[in-house]
Amino acid sequence: MRKFQFYLLLFSLYTIGFGLFFYKFYVLGFPLSEGSEVDIWNVEAHITFDAQNEPAKISFFIPQNTQNFLILSENFVSKGYGLSTSTVNTNRQAIWGINRAEGRQDLYYIVEVNKIKFKKFLDYSPPSQLKQHGFEGHRLLAAEALLSDVQARSADIDSLVVELLKRFNNLQHDKNVEVLLGEQYSIERKLELITQILALSDIHARIVNGIELKELVKEAKLIQWLEVYTNYTWKSYGPFLAKPGIPDDYFAWWRGNDPLVQLAGGNNLHVNISVGLKQREAINAAIKRGEIINPWLLDFSLFSLPIHTQIVYHMLFLIPVGAFLIVFLRNIIGIETFGTFMPILIALSFRETHLLWGIILFSLLAAIGLAIRLYLEYFKILVVPRLTFVLTVVILSMAVLSILFQKLGIEHGLYVAIFPMVILTMTIERMSIIWEERGASVAIRRGIWSLAAAALAYFFMFNTYVKHVTFIFPEILFIILASTLILGRYSGYRLFELFRFKELVND
Amino acid sequence: MNFRLIKRLRKMGVMGVNRRNTWYTLMYNPRRLYSLVDDKLLTKQLAIKAGIAVPELYGIVATHHQIRDMHTLFKQYPDFVIKPSHGSGGNGVLIMSGHYKDMYRKLNGLLMSKEELNNHVSDILSGIYSLGGQPDKAMIEYRVQLHPLFENISYQGMPDIRIVVLLGVPVMSMVRLPTRMSDGKANLHRGAIGVGIDIAKGVTLTGVWKNDIIIEHPDTGISVTDIKIPKWEILLKLASTCYELTGLGYLGVDIVFDKEKGPLLLEVNARPGLNIQIANRTGLLQRLKLVEQHYRGLKNIDERISFAQKNFGAQNISPHKINIRTFFSMDW
C-alpha cells in the first residue's frame, strides 16, 4: 500500500510536471532558451479612396484565427473615422464611417499573425442554408451530367471535390465544363461553379479568400480556395492541388463572393495588402498564443503577477533547484557542508559579487569571524551572547571592507554588504566547534567543501538555461519534487563513503 | 566511480549511511522515541526502573543558580563525571579524578579551578554541547573504575563496548579503546581504536585505528586481539533488553565495564555509526537481513541471544546469501 501510494505520488508529480512542460513547449511554443525569437507576420491592408465631401462608409472584411495562424494583435489606423466591428455570416467585418470627408483618404488595418505548429483549430461552425445552385436549361443539364460523371468516379466527398477540381483545371478535357464556364475562366468563376455543382448534390461548400504568408511582398495577391463541409467540419481544398488540403502558408481572410472592401460615398477605391516579417521575442509570442489557446492556464501563471513580484519568483524558483543540487551533493556524493542550505544562500549572494570576488570576500569574512570566535573561546562566553558578538563583528568587518574597497576603487568589494550575515555567523560558529572538536584540518576541509558546493550551486542556479527554464516552466518544480522523493529513498553508497570502506576490501 | 569496489562492498554486505537511514533508522526507530535516548537522563531513569545496572547518578544541575551548590555535592565523592544530558560524540564530558585543595584534578592530571568548572557546567546548561543547541542539563555521575582487563590496552579514559542491536537481536559488536590521540575519549573519529568482538564467544578480533587495521595498541604496544570479554552473555542480554526498554528497533548500546560493578549501561544510540563494520572487517547487511527474516520466530531474550551467537560468530563470515541489488529502497 505504501509502495502503491509512493509510486502514485511520483506518477502524479511527474505527469503534472512533464505534461505541463511539454504542453507549453510544443503546443504554446514557450522557448527553452532566453532571447530566442520567432517570426511574426505583419500584414498591413492599406485602403485608399477619394472622398466627395459627403458621408462615406467603408465595409472591410478582417481575418480571424485560422487553422494555421493565430492573430496576435490587430490595429486600425483611421484618423477621424468611426469604427465598429461585427460578424457577418462567418466573416468578421470592420465598418469605418465619417460624416464628411474631402480628398484622398487613407485607412490602415494592421494585423500580426503567428504560425502555429499544431493544427488544432478545426472550424466546426455549422453551415447556413444550402446555397441555391442557380442552374437553368442546358447549363443545368451540363451540370447534372458532369456531377453524375464525377460521382461515378469518386468514393466520397473528398474524391468528388478533387475530381471536380481536376475537371475545372482542364486537366481532363470535359465538354460539360466548357459549357458551364463559357468565356470566363478565372479561378473565382471556377470555384463558384464548383460550389454550385456541390449544392446540386446537397453538399455545403464555400469560397475562401486569403493571402499567402510565404515571403515579403508589397502587394499581396488575393488567392481563393474551397471549403467543403464534410464530417461536421469545414475542410479546405486548394484549387490546383490533386489532393485535399491547402498549403500551410495560406492565410484565410474572408469567405464568400463579396468583395474585400465596399465603399459608399466616394470613388477610386483601392486596397493594397503588404506582408512584412518581424522578429518578436518567442516568449511574448508564446504568452499571446497561450492567451488565445488556453486562457485559464495563463491566468493562473506567474505572468499574471506584477513585474516586481515576478522578479521575486524568478529568484525564489531557483532555490529548489539549488536545494536539489545539495541533496545530490550530500546524499549521492557525500560531501559535508556547514549547514544544509547554507551553500545555496551563499550562492545567491555570489550572484551580486560574482564568483571570484564572492569567494574571496566570503573567505575573508569567515577568517576574521573565526579568529575572533576562537579568541572568544578563551573567555568562556555563553552561546547567545557569543553569537551576538560574532554577528556584530561580522557586520563591522563588512563595513570596514566596504570602506576599504571603496578607497581602493574595487567596485565588487562593495557587494560584501549583501552577504547573509546570520548565515555567515552560524557558519563561523559551526566551523569553530568543528575546529575545536575535530581539529583545524577537518574544519578547513569542510569549509572548502562548503564553498565548493556554493560555487557549484552558483553555476547551476544562475546558468541562463536553468534560470530561464525554471521561470518559464515552473512546473519543473513538480519534477524536482518527484525526483527529490526518489532520492529520499536512495540507499546506495555515497561516493565518499567508498573511500572510507575501501579498507574492508583490501585483504 | 569505482564500480568494482561498489560491487565488492555490496557482496560483503557493507552498509552505507543512506541504507542505514532509509531502511533501518527511519523504518525501525519512530521519531517520538528518540527523546528517550537523546536525553541520557531519561535513558538512565528508564534503565533503573527496568533493573538494568547503570553508573550511579549523583546529581543533576538544571539551572544556573544550582551551579554554586554543586561543589558541596562534589565534596562527597573522590571522583566523578560531568556530562551534558543531550550531548553527543563525547562532547562536553569531563572526568574528574580527584580533588586538590579547592580545585579538581582532570584525567590528564591538570587542575581545574572552581570557576573554570562553573563555566563548563554553564556552557552545558546553555546548550553548547546539545543537539540543536537547546538548553540542557548537566549530569553528575559515578566515575566507572577501569577493569584490569583493559588496563594495558587503553590510554587514560574508559573503553566502552558497543553492541548494535536489531529488533532485540545483537548483530555486531566492538570495543572502543581510548588512545593518546583520542584524549582519553572512546570515540573513533577522535582517534580511539575500534576492535571487533566475536558475538558468539565474546573474544576480540582485529582492531581499526584511523582506517588502518591493527593488532596492537599504538600507545602501549600490547595486543588487542584474542581478549575474552568476561560475562559476555550478560552483556548481550543487557544490549538485547534495550530493545524493549526504548522501543527502538535499530540501536547501538554502549556498555562500560566497571572493576567491581561489572557491565553498566552507559547510553543508547538511535543512529549507531558504521565504523563497527571496519572494526569487524565485515558488513552489517547480511546479519541485519537474517534478523529481519527470523525475528518473528524468536520468542524471548534468550532465544534472540542464542540466535545471534549461532549465526553471528566470527568463523561464519557472511555465510548468508542476500540480495541487495537495488539502489533504492522502495519496498517498505
PDB file of N, CA and C in Angstrom, chain A residues 95-145:
ATOM      1  N   ILE A  95     -16.328  48.287 -40.060  1.00  0.00           N
ATOM      2  CA  ILE A  95     -17.033  49.343 -40.807  1.00  0.00           C
ATOM      3  C   ILE A  95     -16.534  50.694 -40.323  1.00  0.00           C
ATOM      4  N   TRP A  96     -15.929  51.439 -41.252  1.00  0.00           N
ATOM      5  CA  TRP A  96     -15.496  52.800 -40.940  1.00  0.00           C
ATOM      6  C   TRP A  96     -16.555  53.762 -41.447  1.00  0.00           C
ATOM      7  N   GLY A  97     -16.806  54.789 -40.702  1.00  0.00           N
ATOM      8  CA  GLY A  97     -17.757  55.776 -41.180  1.00  0.00           C
ATOM      9  C   GLY A  97     -17.290  57.195 -40.862  1.00  0.00           C
ATOM     10  N   ILE A  98     -17.649  58.153 -41.721  1.00  0.00           N
ATOM     11  CA  ILE A  98     -17.302  59.548 -41.454  1.00  0.00           C
ATOM     12  C   ILE A  98     -18.401  60.433 -42.054  1.00  0.00           C
ATOM     13  N   ASN A  99     -18.685  61.535 -41.381  1.00  0.00           N
ATOM     14  CA  ASN A  99     -19.778  62.398 -41.831  1.00  0.00           C
ATOM     15  C   ASN A  99     -19.411  63.175 -43.086  1.00  0.00           C
ATOM     16  N   ARG A 100     -18.221  63.695 -43.096  1.00  0.00           N
ATOM     17  CA  ARG A 100     -17.819  64.494 -44.240  1.00  0.00           C
ATOM     18  C   ARG A 100     -16.333  64.331 -44.429  1.00  0.00           C
ATOM     19  N   ALA A 101     -15.954  63.995 -45.624  1.00  0.00           N
ATOM     20  CA  ALA A 101     -14.524  63.865 -45.884  1.00  0.00           C
ATOM     21  C   ALA A 101     -14.244  64.414 -47.269  1.00  0.00           C
ATOM     22  N   GLU A 102     -13.040  64.911 -47.447  1.00  0.00           N
ATOM     23  CA  GLU A 102     -12.682  65.563 -48.702  1.00  0.00           C
ATOM     24  C   GLU A 102     -11.326  65.038 -49.149  1.00  0.00           C
ATOM     25  N   GLY A 103     -11.174  64.748 -50.414  1.00  0.00           N
ATOM     26  CA  GLY A 103      -9.876  64.349 -50.965  1.00  0.00           C
ATOM     27  C   GLY A 103      -9.523  62.899 -50.692  1.00  0.00           C
ATOM     28  N   ARG A 104      -8.251  62.637 -50.855  1.00  0.00           N
ATOM     29  CA  ARG A 104      -7.785  61.267 -50.731  1.00  0.00           C
ATOM     30  C   ARG A 104      -7.809  60.802 -49.278  1.00  0.00           C
ATOM     31  N   GLN A 105      -8.314  59.619 -49.078  1.00  0.00           N
ATOM     32  CA  GLN A 105      -8.427  59.084 -47.735  1.00  0.00           C
ATOM     33  C   GLN A 105      -7.544  57.823 -47.601  1.00  0.00           C
ATOM     34  N   ASP A 106      -6.914  57.706 -46.464  1.00  0.00           N
ATOM     35  CA  ASP A 106      -6.082  56.529 -46.193  1.00  0.00           C
ATOM     36  C   ASP A 106      -6.557  55.835 -44.923  1.00  0.00           C
ATOM     37  N   LEU A 107      -6.847  54.573 -45.060  1.00  0.00           N
ATOM     38  CA  LEU A 107      -7.225  53.774 -43.883  1.00  0.00           C
ATOM     39  C   LEU A 107      -6.294  52.571 -43.817  1.00  0.00           C
ATOM     40  N   TYR A 108      -5.903  52.243 -42.599  1.00  0.00           N
ATOM     41  CA  TYR A 108      -4.993  51.112 -42.454  1.00  0.00           C
ATOM     42  C   TYR A 108      -5.581  50.072 -41.513  1.00  0.00           C
ATOM     43  N   TYR A 109      -5.328  48.838 -41.848  1.00  0.00           N
ATOM     44  CA  TYR A 109      -5.628  47.754 -40.914  1.00  0.00           C
ATOM     45  C   TYR A 109      -4.355  46.915 -40.834  1.00  0.00           C
ATOM     46  N   ILE A 110      -3.825  46.785 -39.615  1.00  0.00           N
ATOM     47  CA  ILE A 110      -2.554  46.055 -39.450  1.00  0.00           C
ATOM     48  C   ILE A 110      -2.793  44.881 -38.509  1.00  0.00           C
ATOM     49  N   VAL A 111      -2.370  43.719 -38.944  1.00  0.00           N
ATOM     50  CA  VAL A 111      -2.586  42.538 -38.109  1.00  0.00           C
ATOM     51  C   VAL A 111      -1.265  41.753 -37.995  1.00  0.00           C
ATOM     52  N   GLU A 112      -1.000  41.272 -36.759  1.00  0.00           N
ATOM     53  CA  GLU A 112       0.192  40.439 -36.556  1.00  0.00           C
ATOM     54  C   GLU A 112      -0.259  39.002 -36.408  1.00  0.00           C
ATOM     55  N   VAL A 113       0.271  38.145 -37.234  1.00  0.00           N
ATOM     56  CA  VAL A 113      -0.121  36.745 -37.121  1.00  0.00           C
ATOM     57  C   VAL A 113       1.103  35.862 -36.954  1.00  0.00           C
ATOM     58  N   ASN A 114       0.858  34.740 -36.322  1.00  0.00           N
ATOM     59  CA  ASN A 114       1.944  33.821 -35.988  1.00  0.00           C
ATOM     60  C   ASN A 114       1.491  32.425 -36.374  1.00  0.00           C
ATOM     61  N   LYS A 115       2.356  31.728 -37.049  1.00  0.00           N
ATOM     62  CA  LYS A 115       2.020  30.385 -37.489  1.00  0.00           C
ATOM     63  C   LYS A 115       2.046  29.425 -36.290  1.00  0.00           C
ATOM     64  N   ILE A 116       1.079  28.527 -36.209  1.00  0.00           N
ATOM     65  CA  ILE A 116       1.119  27.559 -35.117  1.00  0.00           C
ATOM     66  C   ILE A 116       1.558  26.212 -35.650  1.00  0.00           C
ATOM     67  N   LYS A 117       2.223  25.472 -34.741  1.00  0.00           N
ATOM     68  CA  LYS A 117       2.793  24.195 -35.153  1.00  0.00           C
ATOM     69  C   LYS A 117       1.716  23.127 -35.254  1.00  0.00           C
ATOM     70  N   PHE A 118       0.774  23.186 -34.313  1.00  0.00           N
ATOM     71  CA  PHE A 118      -0.230  22.132 -34.272  1.00  0.00           C
ATOM     72  C   PHE A 118      -1.528  22.629 -34.853  1.00  0.00           C
ATOM     73  N   LYS A 119      -2.041  21.916 -35.859  1.00  0.00           N
ATOM     74  CA  LYS A 119      -3.321  22.312 -36.422  1.00  0.00           C
ATOM     75  C   LYS A 119      -4.385  21.803 -35.490  1.00  0.00           C
ATOM     76  N   LYS A 120      -4.799  22.677 -34.599  1.00  0.00           N
ATOM     77  CA  LYS A 120      -5.815  22.176 -33.694  1.00  0.00           C
ATOM     78  C   LYS A 120      -7.130  22.926 -33.892  1.00  0.00           C
ATOM     79  N   PHE A 121      -7.084  23.965 -34.701  1.00  0.00           N
ATOM     80  CA  PHE A 121      -8.316  24.723 -34.857  1.00  0.00           C
ATOM     81  C   PHE A 121      -9.092  24.275 -36.084  1.00  0.00           C
ATOM     82  N   LEU A 122      -9.948  23.307 -35.887  1.00  0.00           N
ATOM     83  CA  LEU A 122     -10.818  22.936 -36.979  1.00  0.00           C
ATOM     84  C   LEU A 122     -12.074  23.795 -36.852  1.00  0.00           C
ATOM     85  N   ASP A 123     -12.608  24.159 -37.997  1.00  0.00           N
ATOM     86  CA  ASP A 123     -13.798  25.005 -37.991  1.00  0.00           C
ATOM     87  C   ASP A 123     -15.034  24.110 -37.927  1.00  0.00           C
ATOM     88  N   TYR A 124     -15.685  24.135 -36.778  1.00  0.00           N
ATOM     89  CA  TYR A 124     -16.852  23.265 -36.606  1.00  0.00           C
ATOM     90  C   TYR A 124     -18.160  24.021 -36.789  1.00  0.00           C
ATOM     91  N   SER A 125     -18.088  25.294 -37.187  1.00  0.00           N
ATOM     92  CA  SER A 125     -19.331  26.082 -37.275  1.00  0.00           C
ATOM     93  C   SER A 125     -20.255  25.460 -38.322  1.00  0.00           C
ATOM     94  N   PRO A 126     -21.498  25.233 -37.947  1.00  0.00           N
ATOM     95  CA  PRO A 126     -22.420  24.561 -38.871  1.00  0.00           C
ATOM     96  C   PRO A 126     -22.730  25.465 -40.061  1.00  0.00           C
ATOM     97  N   PRO A 127     -22.993  24.877 -41.190  1.00  0.00           N
ATOM     98  CA  PRO A 127     -23.282  25.681 -42.372  1.00  0.00           C
ATOM     99  C   PRO A 127     -24.664  26.307 -42.276  1.00  0.00           C
ATOM    100  N   SER A 128     -24.833  27.401 -42.993  1.00  0.00           N
ATOM    101  CA  SER A 128     -26.167  28.001 -43.044  1.00  0.00           C
ATOM    102  C   SER A 128     -26.986  27.235 -44.093  1.00  0.00           C
ATOM    103  N   GLN A 129     -28.042  27.859 -44.535  1.00  0.00           N
ATOM    104  CA  GLN A 129     -28.888  27.175 -45.537  1.00  0.00           C
ATOM    105  C   GLN A 129     -28.093  26.770 -46.764  1.00  0.00           C
ATOM    106  N   LEU A 130     -28.525  25.684 -47.368  1.00  0.00           N
ATOM    107  CA  LEU A 130     -27.848  25.223 -48.574  1.00  0.00           C
ATOM    108  C   LEU A 130     -28.039  26.273 -49.679  1.00  0.00           C
ATOM    109  N   LYS A 131     -26.978  26.533 -50.370  1.00  0.00           N
ATOM    110  CA  LYS A 131     -26.958  27.546 -51.405  1.00  0.00           C
ATOM    111  C   LYS A 131     -27.814  27.074 -52.611  1.00  0.00           C
ATOM    112  N   GLN A 132     -28.460  28.035 -53.250  1.00  0.00           N
ATOM    113  CA  GLN A 132     -29.206  27.713 -54.475  1.00  0.00           C
ATOM    114  C   GLN A 132     -28.218  27.453 -55.602  1.00  0.00           C
ATOM    115  N   HIS A 133     -28.425  26.378 -56.317  1.00  0.00           N
ATOM    116  CA  HIS A 133     -27.438  26.102 -57.362  1.00  0.00           C
ATOM    117  C   HIS A 133     -27.584  27.061 -58.542  1.00  0.00           C
ATOM    118  N   GLY A 134     -28.806  27.483 -58.801  1.00  0.00           N
ATOM    119  CA  GLY A 134     -28.990  28.538 -59.788  1.00  0.00           C
ATOM    120  C   GLY A 134     -28.795  28.135 -61.243  1.00  0.00           C
ATOM    121  N   PHE A 135     -28.714  26.839 -61.541  1.00  0.00           N
ATOM    122  CA  PHE A 135     -28.562  26.414 -62.935  1.00  0.00           C
ATOM    123  C   PHE A 135     -29.931  26.330 -63.600  1.00  0.00           C
ATOM    124  N   GLU A 136     -29.962  26.665 -64.875  1.00  0.00           N
ATOM    125  CA  GLU A 136     -31.215  26.529 -65.641  1.00  0.00           C
ATOM    126  C   GLU A 136     -30.916  26.001 -67.031  1.00  0.00           C
ATOM    127  N   GLY A 137     -31.925  25.381 -67.621  1.00  0.00           N
ATOM    128  CA  GLY A 137     -31.831  24.968 -69.007  1.00  0.00           C
ATOM    129  C   GLY A 137     -30.674  24.040 -69.308  1.00  0.00           C
ATOM    130  N   HIS A 138     -29.949  24.366 -70.392  1.00  0.00           N
ATOM    131  CA  HIS A 138     -28.889  23.461 -70.829  1.00  0.00           C
ATOM    132  C   HIS A 138     -27.726  23.465 -69.849  1.00  0.00           C
ATOM    133  N   ARG A 139     -27.571  24.550 -69.081  1.00  0.00           N
ATOM    134  CA  ARG A 139     -26.487  24.600 -68.089  1.00  0.00           C
ATOM    135  C   ARG A 139     -26.793  23.626 -66.944  1.00  0.00           C
ATOM    136  N   LEU A 140     -28.094  23.532 -66.614  1.00  0.00           N
ATOM    137  CA  LEU A 140     -28.481  22.580 -65.564  1.00  0.00           C
ATOM    138  C   LEU A 140     -28.178  21.159 -66.024  1.00  0.00           C
ATOM    139  N   LEU A 141     -28.504  20.882 -67.321  1.00  0.00           N
ATOM    140  CA  LEU A 141     -28.228  19.560 -67.864  1.00  0.00           C
ATOM    141  C   LEU A 141     -26.741  19.259 -67.841  1.00  0.00           C
ATOM    142  N   ALA A 142     -25.949  20.253 -68.236  1.00  0.00           N
ATOM    143  CA  ALA A 142     -24.491  20.068 -68.258  1.00  0.00           C
ATOM    144  C   ALA A 142     -23.965  19.801 -66.861  1.00  0.00           C
ATOM    145  N   ALA A 143     -24.494  20.602 -65.902  1.00  0.00           N
ATOM    146  CA  ALA A 143     -24.036  20.442 -64.511  1.00  0.00           C
ATOM    147  C   ALA A 143     -24.403  19.066 -63.987  1.00  0.00           C
ATOM    148  N   GLU A 144     -25.619  18.629 -64.274  1.00  0.00           N
ATOM    149  CA  GLU A 144     -26.071  17.315 -63.798  1.00  0.00           C
ATOM    150  C   GLU A 144     -25.262  16.202 -64.431  1.00  0.00           C
ATOM    151  N   ALA A 145     -24.965  16.362 -65.720  1.00  0.00           N
ATOM    152  CA  ALA A 145     -24.166  15.344 -66.417  1.00  0.00           C
ATOM    153  C   ALA A 145     -22.776  15.264 -65.826  1.00  0.00           C
TER     154      ALA A 145
END
